[in-house]
């Protein structure tokens, strides 16, 4: 009995501390002052508030009872975001994450403990917050963002992302753009769901505010994202110079050949036995070429494309994002307009600027996209253009069109049987495929929830093939 | 080569890739003291506990308001310890900070909350004891950090865009010999196309010297001509069309940086000229002892240059050629480091210390980073606050722009003044806001007057700071929590470069600035 009391006392102590930390220097009384720090910004006039701001006691009620926030990602940024939002008064929060907890998460994803390893991040994160912050109701979804449709996303006032993939960012960006409604060509502001996006990598990070249809979207600034590091195949295959080259050789070329763990067993970077095998083989390869520097840590880093991460950077970026969620939800201040860059390698450096919309952005400009090729160009060239062009950067586009009144798939990579059937089309010319000048091609890809329509313009034979500017 | 990693290595994997095992070791040997378990303070500690700080102590006598559930320090300690079982924490219940010798034993001290006379006294104690001190405050939507450390040396600053150390303008003997082994004019195509660009540039530089009186290409025109010279060396096929020789393209692309004159960077030069480097005693930290040793090398065997760094960037080349070239640089770096070691040994002997006082590893690491060394010296609080030594120029010039973050600093100083006079903060209760605006304005004016600062503090900021009512919004505390924790980690690990010395964050505009006050 005494034990139970002690535990309960301890639990209440922790809960009260979590609450009262935020009420420092404020008032007497417990829950009376609970949201004091928030109230000051909602109930008082001020010289720097948003022009639309009106002090009122209802704002707090909106925050506590009505405002619905979606947090995408329950990892390094997600954990921090959930805590920040819960302690700022937001109570209706949903969180989506398709991952389970790994021990390497524990140095920063603080809602998880070693006993939670293997469990879904969304579930554990929600449990933790709901237990520690009385009144807060986080609803977890152990799912991919693509598992939900427009009706799910439409219910939220604000969406905030802590994702680790550009593809996922582009997808949610596309989803929110698809929710926009226009009346007589004028955007209906009530259909806009603000998207706040945070990203971190080592000691660098950024936070941005996107008002779909109004401000620069993810695709408008695609060139801001640094290209992924890849090594040329000839280097990997025959001319390694760095330990990384040796590891890539084993990962890409030797594993499929040796099939060390069975015929259909793919390399799993999370399986220590797999990584150990790659490590040993990489050492052998490196020895052949007198290359030093292959370590287990490097091997795992290359195989899993590991990005270094610390608690501090995630704390900073998630804090900046949560501040913006608060500003937008309450109109207390003018939101960030619209991009913040942070780097604390040398001192602390921040840079704030307004990313501009791209006039012909494939995602948000509503300008019809053009594809310019001579009729003798092969479909393969069109495919390469879609994946390599800096403004498009599609991953595995599926191209289809309407021919003789019927829908025809020209090429689709992601389903083996269709890939096999349509593969011969890649070597055929556009003319051979029966495509005409002005033909509409529908392109689907993981980077967007909506099909992108392209208009095919035939150029004369003498034009260079890769000349396509929109 | 560990086959399977310990669970700690697994847990800390993502951060070990940033500061290495030795950085982690430094972190795990550190004992941090947090004074006042405010939201900001606990956020900072959380971001130190998670990466595995050795231990922490919280000093706070305040009670968790509203419920008789115990002391704030105790609650915070329990909360934080739960985050990471590797970390040990304890607490001390003291409402008013007892400035005594206990604080000297900490690796690092963090102070949050405002009690100005206290932190000034604490500041001078820690200054004398050589304990780095970080003051952090969240006040409304403003974050403030002040770092106070007399002298902080950094060998591993990890610069973002470091220039390579290739010595093409002053090739050392071994490099010259190695380049001589190549005969570009009589090579098979395969070898020609897979010769490292460093060799290509070196060869064509020799050609250039013979035609230009041994002078390096100096201006744009000459560099362009040099690039053309290289381009002319690209093999052509039977029809006269140039072959696809990526290594030559790389050479051409790298001409600009490759021909940068090799010299000791000004930062390192300053370190060599510092008094601590000149006068080595038995008490000198190893940073200065090794610096002196490197300086001796530069002035003798180095012929005015630092020890060779020993790394080269990746480039198109076959494995054999690349590895051999890489080894030429690596071996030279090892040779140079060994010479530096000899100098360091002699130095240690001259002050009566055993040669083991600095390790081979330390010396090698120092030599490798010789071009990137940094020393951070922060002014003391006393210097910042004294009417005679405060940084008038910095404050005045920043305030030329009335919305500079400097105004936030002046407001915080005025808030302190207000607290001193009224034993409370302005605008805590709604009814106080309006009258406190005038009272705060008087504090602002008295501050400006005392320091003879002829600057304009807009009324808007005075109003805004009253509006804040000393609130500590969580998101602002969290921003500071992350920022401050990383600065603490920098100090503890001696890796990456800490800020110097005042940082201000404005959550309204999402901007920040660093001032040296």
Coordinates of C-alpha atoms in Angstrom, one line a residue, chain B residues 101-472:
Chain B
X101 CA 33.7 25.9 -3.4
X102 CA 31.5 22.9 -4.3
X103 CA 30.9 24.4 -7.7
X104 CA 34.6 24.1 -8.6
X105 CA 34.3 20.4 -9.0
X106 CA 32.0 20.6 -11.9
X107 CA 33.0 20.2 -15.5
X108 CA 30.3 22.6 -16.5
X109 CA 27.7 24.9 -14.9
X110 CA 24.4 26.0 -16.2
X111 CA 22.3 28.7 -14.7
X112 CA 18.8 29.5 -15.6
X113 CA 16.4 32.0 -14.1
X114 CA 17.0 35.6 -13.1
X115 CA 18.6 36.6 -9.8
X116 CA 21.2 39.0 -11.0
X117 CA 23.3 39.6 -7.9
X118 CA 23.6 35.9 -7.5
X119 CA 24.7 35.0 -11.0
X120 CA 27.2 37.8 -11.1
X121 CA 28.9 36.5 -7.9
X122 CA 28.7 32.9 -9.1
X123 CA 30.2 34.1 -12.4
X124 CA 33.3 35.4 -10.7
X125 CA 33.8 32.3 -8.6
X126 CA 33.6 30.0 -11.6
X127 CA 35.8 32.4 -13.6
X128 CA 38.6 32.0 -11.1
X129 CA 38.0 28.3 -10.8
X130 CA 38.1 27.8 -14.6
X131 CA 34.7 26.1 -14.7
X132 CA 32.9 27.0 -17.9
X133 CA 29.6 28.7 -17.1
X134 CA 26.5 29.0 -19.3
X135 CA 23.6 31.3 -18.4
X136 CA 20.3 30.6 -20.2
X137 CA 17.0 32.4 -19.9
X138 CA 13.7 32.1 -21.6
X139 CA 11.7 35.3 -21.2
X140 CA 8.5 35.4 -23.2
X141 CA 9.4 34.7 -26.8
X142 CA 13.0 35.6 -26.3
X143 CA 15.8 33.2 -25.6
X144 CA 19.2 34.3 -24.2
X145 CA 22.5 32.5 -23.7
X146 CA 25.7 33.8 -22.3
X147 CA 28.9 31.7 -22.3
X148 CA 31.6 32.5 -19.9
X149 CA 34.9 30.6 -20.3
X150 CA 38.3 32.1 -19.9
X151 CA 40.0 30.1 -22.6
X152 CA 38.7 27.1 -24.5
X153 CA 40.9 25.3 -27.0
X154 CA 39.6 23.3 -29.9
X155 CA 41.7 20.9 -32.0
X156 CA 38.8 19.2 -33.8
X157 CA 36.7 22.1 -35.0
X158 CA 35.3 20.0 -37.9
X159 CA 35.1 22.8 -40.4
X160 CA 32.3 22.5 -43.0
X161 CA 34.3 23.4 -46.1
X162 CA 37.9 22.8 -45.5
X163 CA 40.5 23.4 -48.3
X164 CA 42.6 20.4 -49.2
X165 CA 46.3 20.4 -48.3
X166 CA 47.9 19.2 -51.5
X167 CA 51.2 21.2 -51.6
X168 CA 51.1 21.5 -55.4
X169 CA 52.7 24.9 -55.2
X170 CA 55.5 23.5 -52.9
X171 CA 55.7 19.8 -53.5
X172 CA 57.7 18.0 -50.9
X173 CA 60.5 15.7 -52.1
X174 CA 58.5 12.5 -51.9
X175 CA 55.7 14.0 -53.9
X176 CA 58.1 15.3 -56.5
X177 CA 59.7 11.8 -56.8
X178 CA 56.3 10.2 -57.1
X179 CA 55.1 12.6 -59.8
X180 CA 58.4 11.9 -61.7
X181 CA 57.3 8.2 -62.0
X182 CA 54.6 9.3 -64.4
X183 CA 55.2 9.9 -68.1
X184 CA 51.9 11.2 -69.4
X185 CA 53.1 11.5 -73.0
X186 CA 53.9 7.8 -73.2
X187 CA 51.1 6.1 -71.4
X188 CA 48.4 3.6 -72.6
X189 CA 45.1 5.3 -72.9
X190 CA 43.7 3.3 -70.0
X191 CA 46.4 4.6 -67.7
X192 CA 46.3 8.1 -69.1
X193 CA 42.5 8.3 -68.3
X194 CA 42.9 6.9 -64.8
X195 CA 45.8 9.1 -63.6
X196 CA 44.8 11.1 -60.5
X197 CA 44.1 14.7 -61.3
X198 CA 46.7 15.8 -58.7
X199 CA 49.4 14.1 -60.8
X200 CA 48.0 15.7 -64.0
X201 CA 48.1 19.2 -62.5
X202 CA 51.6 18.6 -61.1
X203 CA 52.8 17.5 -64.5
X204 CA 51.3 20.4 -66.4
X205 CA 52.6 22.8 -63.7
X206 CA 56.1 21.6 -64.5
X207 CA 55.4 22.4 -68.2
X208 CA 54.0 25.8 -67.2
X209 CA 57.1 26.6 -65.1
X210 CA 59.4 25.9 -67.9
X211 CA 57.6 28.4 -70.0
X212 CA 56.9 31.0 -67.4
X213 CA 60.0 31.4 -65.4
X214 CA 59.0 29.0 -62.6
X215 CA 56.1 31.3 -61.7
X216 CA 52.7 30.0 -60.6
X217 CA 49.6 31.0 -62.7
X218 CA 48.5 34.1 -60.8
X219 CA 45.5 35.9 -62.2
X220 CA 42.4 34.7 -64.0
X221 CA 44.0 35.0 -67.4
X222 CA 46.9 32.9 -66.5
X223 CA 44.8 30.3 -64.7
X224 CA 42.6 30.1 -67.8
X225 CA 45.6 29.6 -70.0
X226 CA 46.8 26.9 -67.6
X227 CA 43.4 25.2 -67.8
X228 CA 43.7 25.2 -71.6
X229 CA 47.2 23.8 -71.4
X230 CA 45.7 20.8 -69.5
X231 CA 42.8 20.5 -71.9
X232 CA 45.2 20.3 -74.8
X233 CA 46.7 17.2 -73.1
X234 CA 43.5 15.3 -73.4
X235 CA 44.0 12.3 -75.7
X236 CA 42.3 12.5 -79.1
X237 CA 41.1 9.6 -81.3
X238 CA 41.9 9.0 -84.9
X239 CA 39.5 11.8 -86.1
X240 CA 41.0 14.3 -83.7
X241 CA 38.0 14.4 -81.4
X242 CA 38.9 14.5 -77.7
X243 CA 38.4 11.3 -75.7
X244 CA 36.3 11.2 -72.6
X245 CA 38.9 11.7 -69.9
X246 CA 37.1 12.5 -66.7
X247 CA 40.3 12.7 -64.7
X248 CA 41.5 15.6 -67.0
X249 CA 38.1 17.3 -66.5
X250 CA 38.6 17.0 -62.8
X251 CA 42.1 18.5 -63.1
X252 CA 40.7 21.5 -65.0
X253 CA 37.9 22.0 -62.6
X254 CA 40.2 21.9 -59.6
X255 CA 42.9 24.3 -61.0
X256 CA 41.6 27.2 -58.9
X257 CA 41.8 25.6 -55.5
X258 CA 44.8 23.4 -56.4
X259 CA 47.0 26.4 -57.0
X260 CA 46.1 28.1 -53.7
X261 CA 49.4 29.0 -52.1
X262 CA 50.3 26.8 -49.2
X263 CA 50.5 28.8 -46.0
X264 CA 49.8 28.8 -42.3
X265 CA 46.2 30.1 -41.9
X266 CA 45.9 33.3 -39.9
X267 CA 44.0 31.6 -37.1
X268 CA 46.8 29.2 -36.5
X269 CA 49.4 31.9 -36.8
X270 CA 47.6 33.8 -34.0
X271 CA 47.7 30.7 -31.9
X272 CA 51.5 30.4 -32.5
X273 CA 52.0 34.0 -31.5
X274 CA 49.9 33.7 -28.3
X275 CA 51.6 34.2 -25.0
X276 CA 50.5 30.7 -23.8
X277 CA 52.2 29.2 -26.8
X278 CA 55.4 31.2 -26.3
X279 CA 55.8 30.5 -22.6
X280 CA 55.5 26.8 -21.9
X281 CA 55.6 25.8 -18.3
X282 CA 55.0 22.6 -16.4
X283 CA 51.4 23.7 -16.0
X284 CA 50.8 24.4 -19.7
X285 CA 47.9 22.4 -21.1
X286 CA 48.9 20.0 -23.8
X287 CA 47.2 22.1 -26.4
X288 CA 49.8 24.8 -26.0
X289 CA 52.7 22.4 -25.6
X290 CA 51.9 20.7 -28.9
X291 CA 51.2 24.1 -30.5
X292 CA 54.7 25.2 -29.6
X293 CA 56.1 21.9 -31.0
X294 CA 54.3 22.5 -34.3
X295 CA 55.5 26.0 -34.3
X296 CA 59.1 24.8 -33.9
X297 CA 58.4 22.4 -36.8
X298 CA 57.0 25.2 -39.0
X299 CA 60.1 27.3 -38.3
X300 CA 62.5 24.5 -39.1
X301 CA 61.8 21.3 -40.9
X302 CA 58.5 22.6 -42.2
X303 CA 60.2 25.5 -44.1
X304 CA 57.3 27.8 -43.1
X305 CA 54.6 25.2 -43.5
X306 CA 52.5 23.2 -41.2
X307 CA 52.9 19.4 -41.1
X308 CA 51.3 17.8 -44.1
X309 CA 47.7 16.9 -43.3
X310 CA 47.9 13.5 -45.1
X311 CA 44.5 13.3 -46.7
X312 CA 43.4 13.7 -50.4
X313 CA 39.9 13.9 -51.8
X314 CA 38.5 11.0 -53.8
X315 CA 39.1 11.3 -57.6
X316 CA 38.8 9.4 -60.8
X317 CA 41.7 7.0 -60.9
X318 CA 42.4 3.3 -60.8
X319 CA 42.8 1.8 -57.4
X320 CA 46.5 1.3 -57.6
X321 CA 47.4 4.8 -58.7
X322 CA 45.1 6.4 -56.1
X323 CA 46.3 4.3 -53.2
X324 CA 49.9 4.9 -54.0
X325 CA 49.4 8.6 -54.2
X326 CA 47.3 8.6 -51.0
X327 CA 50.2 6.8 -49.3
X328 CA 52.7 9.4 -50.4
X329 CA 50.7 12.0 -48.5
X330 CA 49.9 9.7 -45.6
X331 CA 53.6 8.7 -45.1
X332 CA 54.7 12.3 -45.2
X333 CA 52.1 13.3 -42.7
X334 CA 53.4 10.5 -40.4
X335 CA 57.0 11.6 -40.9
X336 CA 56.1 15.2 -40.1
X337 CA 54.1 14.2 -37.0
X338 CA 57.1 12.2 -35.8
X339 CA 59.3 15.3 -36.1
X340 CA 56.7 17.4 -34.2
X341 CA 56.8 14.6 -31.5
X342 CA 60.5 15.1 -31.1
X343 CA 60.0 18.8 -30.6
X344 CA 57.3 18.2 -28.1
X345 CA 59.4 15.7 -26.2
X346 CA 62.3 18.2 -26.0
X347 CA 59.9 20.8 -24.8
X348 CA 58.4 18.6 -22.1
X349 CA 61.9 17.7 -20.9
X350 CA 62.8 21.3 -20.7
X351 CA 60.0 21.9 -18.2
X352 CA 60.6 18.7 -16.3
X353 CA 57.7 16.6 -17.5
X354 CA 57.9 13.1 -18.8
X355 CA 57.4 12.5 -22.6
X356 CA 54.3 10.4 -21.9
X357 CA 52.5 13.6 -20.8
X358 CA 51.2 13.9 -24.4
X359 CA 50.3 10.8 -26.4
X360 CA 51.2 10.0 -30.0
X361 CA 47.6 10.0 -30.8
X362 CA 47.1 13.5 -29.4
X363 CA 50.0 14.8 -31.5
X364 CA 48.9 13.1 -34.6
X365 CA 45.3 14.5 -34.2
X366 CA 46.8 18.0 -33.6
X367 CA 49.0 17.8 -36.7
X368 CA 46.1 16.6 -38.8
X369 CA 44.0 19.6 -37.6
X370 CA 46.7 22.1 -37.5
X371 CA 45.0 24.4 -40.0
X372 CA 41.7 24.4 -38.2
X373 CA 42.7 25.0 -34.6
X374 CA 40.5 27.5 -32.7
X375 CA 40.8 29.2 -29.3
X376 CA 37.7 30.8 -27.8
X377 CA 38.1 33.4 -25.1
X378 CA 35.0 34.9 -23.6
X379 CA 35.0 38.1 -21.6
X380 CA 33.9 37.8 -18.0
X381 CA 30.6 39.0 -16.7
X382 CA 32.4 41.7 -14.7
X383 CA 33.9 43.0 -18.0
X384 CA 30.4 42.9 -19.6
X385 CA 28.7 44.8 -16.7
X386 CA 31.4 47.3 -15.8
X387 CA 30.7 50.8 -17.0
X388 CA 34.4 51.1 -17.8
X389 CA 34.8 48.0 -19.9
X390 CA 31.3 47.2 -21.4
X391 CA 31.2 46.8 -25.2
X392 CA 29.8 50.2 -26.0
X393 CA 30.8 50.1 -29.7
X394 CA 29.1 46.8 -30.3
X395 CA 25.9 47.9 -28.6
X396 CA 25.7 51.3 -30.3
X397 CA 26.5 50.1 -33.8
X398 CA 23.9 47.2 -33.6
X399 CA 21.3 49.6 -32.3
X400 CA 21.6 51.7 -35.5
X401 CA 19.0 49.3 -36.6
X402 CA 16.3 49.6 -34.0
X403 CA 15.0 46.1 -34.5
X404 CA 18.4 44.4 -34.1
X405 CA 18.4 41.6 -31.6
X406 CA 20.6 43.8 -29.5
X407 CA 17.4 45.6 -28.3
X408 CA 16.4 42.3 -26.7
X409 CA 19.6 42.2 -24.7
X410 CA 19.0 45.7 -23.5
X411 CA 15.4 44.8 -22.5
X412 CA 16.6 41.8 -20.5
X413 CA 19.1 44.0 -18.7
X414 CA 16.2 46.4 -18.0
X415 CA 14.0 43.6 -16.7
X416 CA 16.8 42.7 -14.2
X417 CA 16.8 46.3 -13.1
X418 CA 13.0 46.2 -12.7
X419 CA 13.3 43.1 -10.5
X420 CA 16.0 44.7 -8.4
X421 CA 13.8 47.7 -7.7
X422 CA 10.4 46.1 -7.3
X423 CA 11.3 42.5 -6.3
X424 CA 9.0 41.2 -9.0
X425 CA 8.8 41.0 -12.8
X426 CA 6.7 43.4 -14.8
X427 CA 3.3 42.5 -16.1
X428 CA 2.9 39.1 -14.3
X429 CA -0.7 39.9 -13.6
X430 CA -3.1 41.4 -16.2
X431 CA -3.8 44.5 -14.1
X432 CA -0.1 45.3 -13.8
X433 CA 0.7 45.4 -17.5
X434 CA -0.2 49.0 -18.2
X435 CA 1.4 50.6 -15.2
X436 CA 4.4 48.5 -15.5
X437 CA 5.1 49.8 -19.0
X438 CA 6.0 53.1 -17.5
X439 CA 8.0 51.6 -14.7
X440 CA 9.9 49.5 -17.1
X441 CA 10.6 52.4 -19.3
X442 CA 12.2 54.2 -16.4
X443 CA 14.4 51.2 -15.9
X444 CA 15.4 51.2 -19.6
X445 CA 16.2 54.9 -19.3
X446 CA 18.3 54.5 -16.2
X447 CA 20.2 51.6 -17.8
X448 CA 21.0 53.7 -20.9
X449 CA 21.9 56.6 -18.8
X450 CA 24.2 54.7 -16.5
X451 CA 26.1 53.3 -19.5
X452 CA 25.9 56.6 -21.5
X453 CA 24.2 54.7 -24.3
X454 CA 22.7 57.1 -26.8
X455 CA 20.4 54.6 -28.5
X456 CA 16.7 54.4 -29.1
X457 CA 14.8 51.6 -27.5
X458 CA 11.3 51.5 -29.1
X459 CA 8.3 51.7 -26.9
X460 CA 7.0 48.6 -28.6
X461 CA 9.6 46.5 -27.0
X462 CA 8.9 47.8 -23.6
X463 CA 5.3 47.1 -24.1
X464 CA 6.1 43.6 -25.4
X465 CA 8.3 42.7 -22.5
X466 CA 5.6 43.8 -20.0
X467 CA 3.2 41.7 -21.9
X468 CA 5.4 38.6 -21.5
X469 CA 4.9 38.8 -17.7
X470 CA 8.0 36.6 -17.2
X471 CA 6.2 33.7 -19.0
X472 CA 8.4 30.8 -20.1

